[in-house]
């Protein structure tokens, strides 16, 4: 896999993965193709560490320590899920806020959101874990909508067409927890059917807000 990614990197394609440097409190964007192109044991370990760190959800999976060197000193940085710093990476913040002359070398952006964007009514368990879980879910959903709005505004400024895929409101397959294989298969099948019908991506995010069900 490393050799395949290195080959695509040399062709000009780029694979970026984002982690969060908890020590510095900022997101880090890793050029995985450049790492793979080194083709040695050190590169393989770093490649694996970055992938593990990018999926290290706080409180669910342990963070990953990555060996670094700066100003002649070696130390270990603590990295975790890139979603801490933002729901997805499209471009540097300077492009989003228009504070630089940076222009993306593309006319199209495709964004895939692994979740629903509209708020949903759900009775929150009174336990500490239930409140934390529901709060985290709501914060991530709100942050994703804000990030999409920022990308849409910046893209409109630079005449970039944005396409968005997200889990539709009508998908209500029950889930037994993280990485439930039945849920994942049902979601994959839905995405496959949408892709076959040319309906996987839309032009705009949904604006409807789910209401509290009637009693």
PDB file of C-alpha atoms in Angstrom:
ATOM      1  CA  UNK A   1       0.000   0.000   0.000  1.00  0.00           C
ATOM      2  CA  UNK A   2       2.852   2.342   0.836  1.00  0.00           C
ATOM      3  CA  UNK A   3       4.388   1.783  -2.605  1.00  0.00           C
ATOM      4  CA  UNK A   4       1.041   2.426  -4.328  1.00  0.00           C
ATOM      5  CA  UNK A   5       0.535   5.694  -2.447  1.00  0.00           C
ATOM      6  CA  UNK A   6       4.108   6.758  -3.223  1.00  0.00           C
ATOM      7  CA  UNK A   7       3.513   6.071  -6.926  1.00  0.00           C
ATOM      8  CA  UNK A   8       0.356   8.212  -6.948  1.00  0.00           C
ATOM      9  CA  UNK A   9       2.225  10.945  -5.087  1.00  0.00           C
ATOM     10  CA  UNK A  10       4.867  11.040  -7.821  1.00  0.00           C
ATOM     11  CA  UNK A  11       2.045  11.380 -10.384  1.00  0.00           C
ATOM     12  CA  UNK A  12       0.930  14.573  -8.647  1.00  0.00           C
ATOM     13  CA  UNK A  13      -1.919  13.277  -6.496  1.00  0.00           C
ATOM     14  CA  UNK A  14      -1.991  14.240  -2.825  1.00  0.00           C
ATOM     15  CA  UNK A  15      -3.278  12.339   0.194  1.00  0.00           C
ATOM     16  CA  UNK A  16      -3.627  14.471   3.330  1.00  0.00           C
ATOM     17  CA  UNK A  17      -4.518  13.201   6.808  1.00  0.00           C
ATOM     18  CA  UNK A  18      -5.208  15.526   9.744  1.00  0.00           C
ATOM     19  CA  UNK A  19      -4.353  14.935  13.396  1.00  0.00           C
ATOM     20  CA  UNK A  20      -4.547  17.240  16.404  1.00  0.00           C
ATOM     21  CA  UNK A  21      -1.341  18.051  18.259  1.00  0.00           C
ATOM     22  CA  UNK A  22      -2.722  18.162  21.803  1.00  0.00           C
ATOM     23  CA  UNK A  23       0.494  19.675  23.179  1.00  0.00           C
ATOM     24  CA  UNK A  24       0.370  22.624  20.772  1.00  0.00           C
ATOM     25  CA  UNK A  25      -3.444  22.735  20.594  1.00  0.00           C
ATOM     26  CA  UNK A  26      -3.532  22.890  16.802  1.00  0.00           C
ATOM     27  CA  UNK A  27      -4.321  20.747  13.777  1.00  0.00           C
ATOM     28  CA  UNK A  28      -1.495  19.149  11.780  1.00  0.00           C
ATOM     29  CA  UNK A  29      -1.918  18.240   8.107  1.00  0.00           C
ATOM     30  CA  UNK A  30       0.271  15.318   7.049  1.00  0.00           C
ATOM     31  CA  UNK A  31       1.287  14.731   3.430  1.00  0.00           C
ATOM     32  CA  UNK A  32       0.962  10.954   3.447  1.00  0.00           C
ATOM     33  CA  UNK A  33       2.294  10.580  -0.100  1.00  0.00           C
ATOM     34  CA  UNK A  34       5.517  12.346   0.809  1.00  0.00           C
ATOM     35  CA  UNK A  35       5.890  10.080   3.839  1.00  0.00           C
ATOM     36  CA  UNK A  36       5.231   6.965   1.749  1.00  0.00           C
ATOM     37  CA  UNK A  37       7.747   8.093  -0.876  1.00  0.00           C
ATOM     38  CA  UNK A  38      10.571   7.688   1.659  1.00  0.00           C
ATOM     39  CA  UNK A  39       9.963   3.897   1.549  1.00  0.00           C
ATOM     40  CA  UNK A  40      11.843   2.914   4.692  1.00  0.00           C
ATOM     41  CA  UNK A  41      10.922   1.484   8.083  1.00  0.00           C
ATOM     42  CA  UNK A  42      10.793   4.930   9.653  1.00  0.00           C
ATOM     43  CA  UNK A  43       8.301   6.085   7.039  1.00  0.00           C
ATOM     44  CA  UNK A  44       6.151   3.003   7.565  1.00  0.00           C
ATOM     45  CA  UNK A  45       6.011   3.567  11.330  1.00  0.00           C
ATOM     46  CA  UNK A  46       5.164   7.262  10.906  1.00  0.00           C
ATOM     47  CA  UNK A  47       2.485   6.417   8.328  1.00  0.00           C
ATOM     48  CA  UNK A  48       0.844   3.975  10.738  1.00  0.00           C
ATOM     49  CA  UNK A  49       1.159   6.351  13.710  1.00  0.00           C
ATOM     50  CA  UNK A  50      -0.521   9.189  11.791  1.00  0.00           C
ATOM     51  CA  UNK A  51      -3.435   6.968  10.734  1.00  0.00           C
ATOM     52  CA  UNK A  52      -3.883   5.713  14.298  1.00  0.00           C
ATOM     53  CA  UNK A  53      -3.717   9.228  15.722  1.00  0.00           C
ATOM     54  CA  UNK A  54      -6.196  10.583  13.169  1.00  0.00           C
ATOM     55  CA  UNK A  55      -8.802   8.119  14.454  1.00  0.00           C
ATOM     56  CA  UNK A  56      -7.960   8.347  18.172  1.00  0.00           C
ATOM     57  CA  UNK A  57     -11.252   9.663  19.515  1.00  0.00           C
ATOM     58  CA  UNK A  58     -10.651  11.262  22.936  1.00  0.00           C
ATOM     59  CA  UNK A  59     -11.963   9.069  25.731  1.00  0.00           C
ATOM     60  CA  UNK A  60     -12.466   6.131  23.353  1.00  0.00           C
ATOM     61  CA  UNK A  61      -8.970   5.392  22.007  1.00  0.00           C
ATOM     62  CA  UNK A  62      -5.613   6.410  23.508  1.00  0.00           C
ATOM     63  CA  UNK A  63      -3.651   9.235  21.844  1.00  0.00           C
ATOM     64  CA  UNK A  64      -0.559   8.427  19.800  1.00  0.00           C
ATOM     65  CA  UNK A  65       2.906   9.756  20.587  1.00  0.00           C
ATOM     66  CA  UNK A  66       4.932  10.800  17.531  1.00  0.00           C
ATOM     67  CA  UNK A  67       8.684  11.319  17.748  1.00  0.00           C
ATOM     68  CA  UNK A  68       9.774  14.757  16.478  1.00  0.00           C
ATOM     69  CA  UNK A  69      12.887  16.906  16.460  1.00  0.00           C
ATOM     70  CA  UNK A  70      13.054  20.710  16.706  1.00  0.00           C
ATOM     71  CA  UNK A  71      15.977  23.038  17.420  1.00  0.00           C
ATOM     72  CA  UNK A  72      18.231  20.071  18.038  1.00  0.00           C
ATOM     73  CA  UNK A  73      15.940  18.512  20.660  1.00  0.00           C
ATOM     74  CA  UNK A  74      13.990  15.274  20.318  1.00  0.00           C
ATOM     75  CA  UNK A  75      10.689  14.797  22.093  1.00  0.00           C
ATOM     76  CA  UNK A  76       7.321  13.092  21.737  1.00  0.00           C
ATOM     77  CA  UNK A  77       4.220  14.978  20.631  1.00  0.00           C
ATOM     78  CA  UNK A  78       0.787  13.713  21.683  1.00  0.00           C
ATOM     79  CA  UNK A  79      -1.588  13.455  18.700  1.00  0.00           C
ATOM     80  CA  UNK A  80      -5.270  12.545  18.577  1.00  0.00           C
ATOM     81  CA  UNK A  81      -8.297  12.661  16.277  1.00  0.00           C
ATOM     82  CA  UNK A  82      -8.078  15.436  13.684  1.00  0.00           C
ATOM     83  CA  UNK A  83     -11.764  16.152  14.205  1.00  0.00           C
ATOM     84  CA  UNK A  84     -10.894  17.978  17.427  1.00  0.00           C
ATOM     85  CA  UNK A  85      -9.619  20.893  15.358  1.00  0.00           C
ATOM     86  CA  UNK A  86     -12.411  20.775  12.789  1.00  0.00           C
ATOM     87  CA  UNK A  87     -14.862  18.298  11.226  1.00  0.00           C
ATOM     88  CA  UNK A  88     -12.961  18.071   7.933  1.00  0.00           C
ATOM     89  CA  UNK A  89     -10.057  19.674   6.068  1.00  0.00           C
ATOM     90  CA  UNK A  90     -10.663  21.474   2.782  1.00  0.00           C
ATOM     91  CA  UNK A  91      -7.969  24.173   2.770  1.00  0.00           C
ATOM     92  CA  UNK A  92      -5.871  26.366   5.089  1.00  0.00           C
ATOM     93  CA  UNK A  93      -7.781  28.750   7.336  1.00  0.00           C
ATOM     94  CA  UNK A  94      -6.217  31.702   5.505  1.00  0.00           C
ATOM     95  CA  UNK A  95      -8.177  30.667   2.401  1.00  0.00           C
ATOM     96  CA  UNK A  96     -11.431  30.229   4.303  1.00  0.00           C
ATOM     97  CA  UNK A  97     -11.306  33.683   5.865  1.00  0.00           C
ATOM     98  CA  UNK A  98      -9.782  35.391   2.817  1.00  0.00           C
ATOM     99  CA  UNK A  99      -6.750  36.813   4.610  1.00  0.00           C
ATOM    100  CA  UNK A 100      -4.251  35.664   1.983  1.00  0.00           C
ATOM    101  CA  UNK A 101      -3.876  35.493  -1.776  1.00  0.00           C
ATOM    102  CA  UNK A 102      -4.023  31.680  -1.653  1.00  0.00           C
ATOM    103  CA  UNK A 103      -6.184  30.098  -4.355  1.00  0.00           C
ATOM    104  CA  UNK A 104      -7.053  26.428  -4.532  1.00  0.00           C
ATOM    105  CA  UNK A 105      -5.892  24.730  -7.754  1.00  0.00           C
ATOM    106  CA  UNK A 106      -9.342  23.309  -8.453  1.00  0.00           C
ATOM    107  CA  UNK A 107     -12.776  24.257  -9.719  1.00  0.00           C
ATOM    108  CA  UNK A 108     -14.631  21.603  -7.688  1.00  0.00           C
ATOM    109  CA  UNK A 109     -14.729  20.401  -4.085  1.00  0.00           C
ATOM    110  CA  UNK A 110     -16.419  17.167  -3.008  1.00  0.00           C
ATOM    111  CA  UNK A 111     -17.183  16.877   0.712  1.00  0.00           C
ATOM    112  CA  UNK A 112     -18.341  13.652   2.394  1.00  0.00           C
ATOM    113  CA  UNK A 113     -19.889  13.989   5.853  1.00  0.00           C
ATOM    114  CA  UNK A 114     -20.243  10.751   7.810  1.00  0.00           C
ATOM    115  CA  UNK A 115     -23.371  11.862   9.653  1.00  0.00           C
ATOM    116  CA  UNK A 116     -26.624  13.761   9.460  1.00  0.00           C
ATOM    117  CA  UNK A 117     -26.453  17.551   9.393  1.00  0.00           C
ATOM    118  CA  UNK A 118     -29.915  18.382  10.696  1.00  0.00           C
ATOM    119  CA  UNK A 119     -30.597  18.321  14.459  1.00  0.00           C
ATOM    120  CA  UNK A 120     -32.697  15.383  15.636  1.00  0.00           C
ATOM    121  CA  UNK A 121     -34.851  15.029  18.713  1.00  0.00           C
ATOM    122  CA  UNK A 122     -33.662  12.315  21.072  1.00  0.00           C
ATOM    123  CA  UNK A 123     -34.266  11.870  24.781  1.00  0.00           C
ATOM    124  CA  UNK A 124     -30.862  12.231  26.437  1.00  0.00           C
ATOM    125  CA  UNK A 125     -29.975   9.674  29.151  1.00  0.00           C
ATOM    126  CA  UNK A 126     -29.463  11.345  32.537  1.00  0.00           C
ATOM    127  CA  UNK A 127     -26.169   9.530  33.126  1.00  0.00           C
ATOM    128  CA  UNK A 128     -22.871  11.391  32.861  1.00  0.00           C
ATOM    129  CA  UNK A 129     -21.819   9.355  29.818  1.00  0.00           C
ATOM    130  CA  UNK A 130     -25.211   9.962  28.192  1.00  0.00           C
ATOM    131  CA  UNK A 131     -25.013  13.732  28.655  1.00  0.00           C
ATOM    132  CA  UNK A 132     -21.401  13.854  27.451  1.00  0.00           C
ATOM    133  CA  UNK A 133     -22.152  11.706  24.425  1.00  0.00           C
ATOM    134  CA  UNK A 134     -25.170  13.753  23.394  1.00  0.00           C
ATOM    135  CA  UNK A 135     -23.294  17.031  23.982  1.00  0.00           C
ATOM    136  CA  UNK A 136     -20.338  15.862  21.881  1.00  0.00           C
ATOM    137  CA  UNK A 137     -22.649  14.742  19.082  1.00  0.00           C
ATOM    138  CA  UNK A 138     -24.473  18.079  19.041  1.00  0.00           C
ATOM    139  CA  UNK A 139     -21.201  20.039  19.086  1.00  0.00           C
ATOM    140  CA  UNK A 140     -19.761  18.036  16.183  1.00  0.00           C
ATOM    141  CA  UNK A 141     -22.931  18.481  14.123  1.00  0.00           C
ATOM    142  CA  UNK A 142     -23.009  22.227  14.748  1.00  0.00           C
ATOM    143  CA  UNK A 143     -19.296  22.563  13.983  1.00  0.00           C
ATOM    144  CA  UNK A 144     -19.730  20.659  10.728  1.00  0.00           C
ATOM    145  CA  UNK A 145     -22.537  22.950   9.566  1.00  0.00           C
ATOM    146  CA  UNK A 146     -20.439  26.026  10.399  1.00  0.00           C
ATOM    147  CA  UNK A 147     -17.426  24.613   8.545  1.00  0.00           C
ATOM    148  CA  UNK A 148     -19.555  23.830   5.490  1.00  0.00           C
ATOM    149  CA  UNK A 149     -20.917  27.380   5.537  1.00  0.00           C
ATOM    150  CA  UNK A 150     -17.356  28.738   5.633  1.00  0.00           C
ATOM    151  CA  UNK A 151     -16.299  26.535   2.731  1.00  0.00           C
ATOM    152  CA  UNK A 152     -19.364  27.517   0.696  1.00  0.00           C
ATOM    153  CA  UNK A 153     -18.670  31.224   1.240  1.00  0.00           C
ATOM    154  CA  UNK A 154     -14.988  30.912   0.304  1.00  0.00           C
ATOM    155  CA  UNK A 155     -15.810  28.722  -2.698  1.00  0.00           C
ATOM    156  CA  UNK A 156     -18.388  31.183  -3.984  1.00  0.00           C
ATOM    157  CA  UNK A 157     -15.771  33.925  -3.738  1.00  0.00           C
ATOM    158  CA  UNK A 158     -13.369  31.905  -5.912  1.00  0.00           C
ATOM    159  CA  UNK A 159     -16.016  30.400  -8.235  1.00  0.00           C
ATOM    160  CA  UNK A 160     -15.490  26.836  -6.961  1.00  0.00           C
ATOM    161  CA  UNK A 161     -18.366  24.361  -7.266  1.00  0.00           C
ATOM    162  CA  UNK A 162     -19.062  22.466  -4.025  1.00  0.00           C
ATOM    163  CA  UNK A 163     -20.764  19.066  -3.896  1.00  0.00           C
ATOM    164  CA  UNK A 164     -21.834  17.552  -0.575  1.00  0.00           C
ATOM    165  CA  UNK A 165     -22.719  14.014   0.505  1.00  0.00           C
ATOM    166  CA  UNK A 166     -24.196  13.300   3.927  1.00  0.00           C
ATOM    167  CA  UNK A 167     -26.354  10.692   5.622  1.00  0.00           C
ATOM    168  CA  UNK A 168     -29.977  11.513   4.682  1.00  0.00           C
ATOM    169  CA  UNK A 169     -32.594  12.076   7.367  1.00  0.00           C
ATOM    170  CA  UNK A 170     -34.527   9.024   6.169  1.00  0.00           C
ATOM    171  CA  UNK A 171     -31.707   6.615   7.090  1.00  0.00           C
ATOM    172  CA  UNK A 172     -32.694   5.234  10.508  1.00  0.00           C
ATOM    173  CA  UNK A 173     -31.003   1.854  10.657  1.00  0.00           C
ATOM    174  CA  UNK A 174     -30.411   0.977  14.343  1.00  0.00           C
ATOM    175  CA  UNK A 175     -26.834   0.947  15.604  1.00  0.00           C
ATOM    176  CA  UNK A 176     -25.534  -1.157  18.486  1.00  0.00           C
ATOM    177  CA  UNK A 177     -22.549   1.122  19.049  1.00  0.00           C
ATOM    178  CA  UNK A 178     -19.306   2.196  17.400  1.00  0.00           C
ATOM    179  CA  UNK A 179     -18.380   0.208  14.286  1.00  0.00           C
ATOM    180  CA  UNK A 180     -21.508  -1.978  14.358  1.00  0.00           C
ATOM    181  CA  UNK A 181     -20.990  -4.105  11.188  1.00  0.00           C
ATOM    182  CA  UNK A 182     -24.726  -4.325  10.410  1.00  0.00           C
ATOM    183  CA  UNK A 183     -25.086  -0.542  10.576  1.00  0.00           C
ATOM    184  CA  UNK A 184     -21.941   0.019   8.509  1.00  0.00           C
ATOM    185  CA  UNK A 185     -23.147  -2.428   5.832  1.00  0.00           C
ATOM    186  CA  UNK A 186     -26.579  -0.795   5.670  1.00  0.00           C
ATOM    187  CA  UNK A 187     -24.965   2.626   5.305  1.00  0.00           C
ATOM    188  CA  UNK A 188     -22.585   1.358   2.617  1.00  0.00           C
ATOM    189  CA  UNK A 189     -25.469  -0.197   0.688  1.00  0.00           C
ATOM    190  CA  UNK A 190     -27.375   3.095   0.832  1.00  0.00           C
ATOM    191  CA  UNK A 191     -24.375   5.034  -0.471  1.00  0.00           C
ATOM    192  CA  UNK A 192     -23.864   2.475  -3.245  1.00  0.00           C
ATOM    193  CA  UNK A 193     -27.482   2.790  -4.379  1.00  0.00           C
ATOM    194  CA  UNK A 194     -27.277   6.588  -4.302  1.00  0.00           C
ATOM    195  CA  UNK A 195     -24.065   6.545  -6.347  1.00  0.00           C
ATOM    196  CA  UNK A 196     -25.632   4.242  -8.949  1.00  0.00           C
ATOM    197  CA  UNK A 197     -28.582   6.624  -9.241  1.00  0.00           C
ATOM    198  CA  UNK A 198     -26.342   9.685  -9.424  1.00  0.00           C
ATOM    199  CA  UNK A 199     -27.787  11.022  -6.161  1.00  0.00           C
ATOM    200  CA  UNK A 200     -24.820  10.692  -3.803  1.00  0.00           C
ATOM    201  CA  UNK A 201     -23.832  14.363  -3.924  1.00  0.00           C
ATOM    202  CA  UNK A 202     -26.017  17.457  -3.669  1.00  0.00           C
ATOM    203  CA  UNK A 203     -25.360  21.132  -4.300  1.00  0.00           C
ATOM    204  CA  UNK A 204     -26.305  22.473  -0.875  1.00  0.00           C
ATOM    205  CA  UNK A 205     -26.569  21.221   2.711  1.00  0.00           C
ATOM    206  CA  UNK A 206     -30.071  20.689   4.115  1.00  0.00           C
ATOM    207  CA  UNK A 207     -31.681  23.629   5.888  1.00  0.00           C
ATOM    208  CA  UNK A 208     -34.623  21.873   7.498  1.00  0.00           C
ATOM    209  CA  UNK A 209     -34.436  21.470  11.264  1.00  0.00           C
ATOM    210  CA  UNK A 210     -36.093  18.450  12.814  1.00  0.00           C
ATOM    211  CA  UNK A 211     -38.871  19.335  15.237  1.00  0.00           C
ATOM    212  CA  UNK A 212     -39.795  17.767  18.540  1.00  0.00           C
ATOM    213  CA  UNK A 213     -42.312  14.968  17.888  1.00  0.00           C
ATOM    214  CA  UNK A 214     -45.870  15.607  18.978  1.00  0.00           C
ATOM    215  CA  UNK A 215     -47.011  13.975  22.181  1.00  0.00           C
TER     216      UNK A 215
END
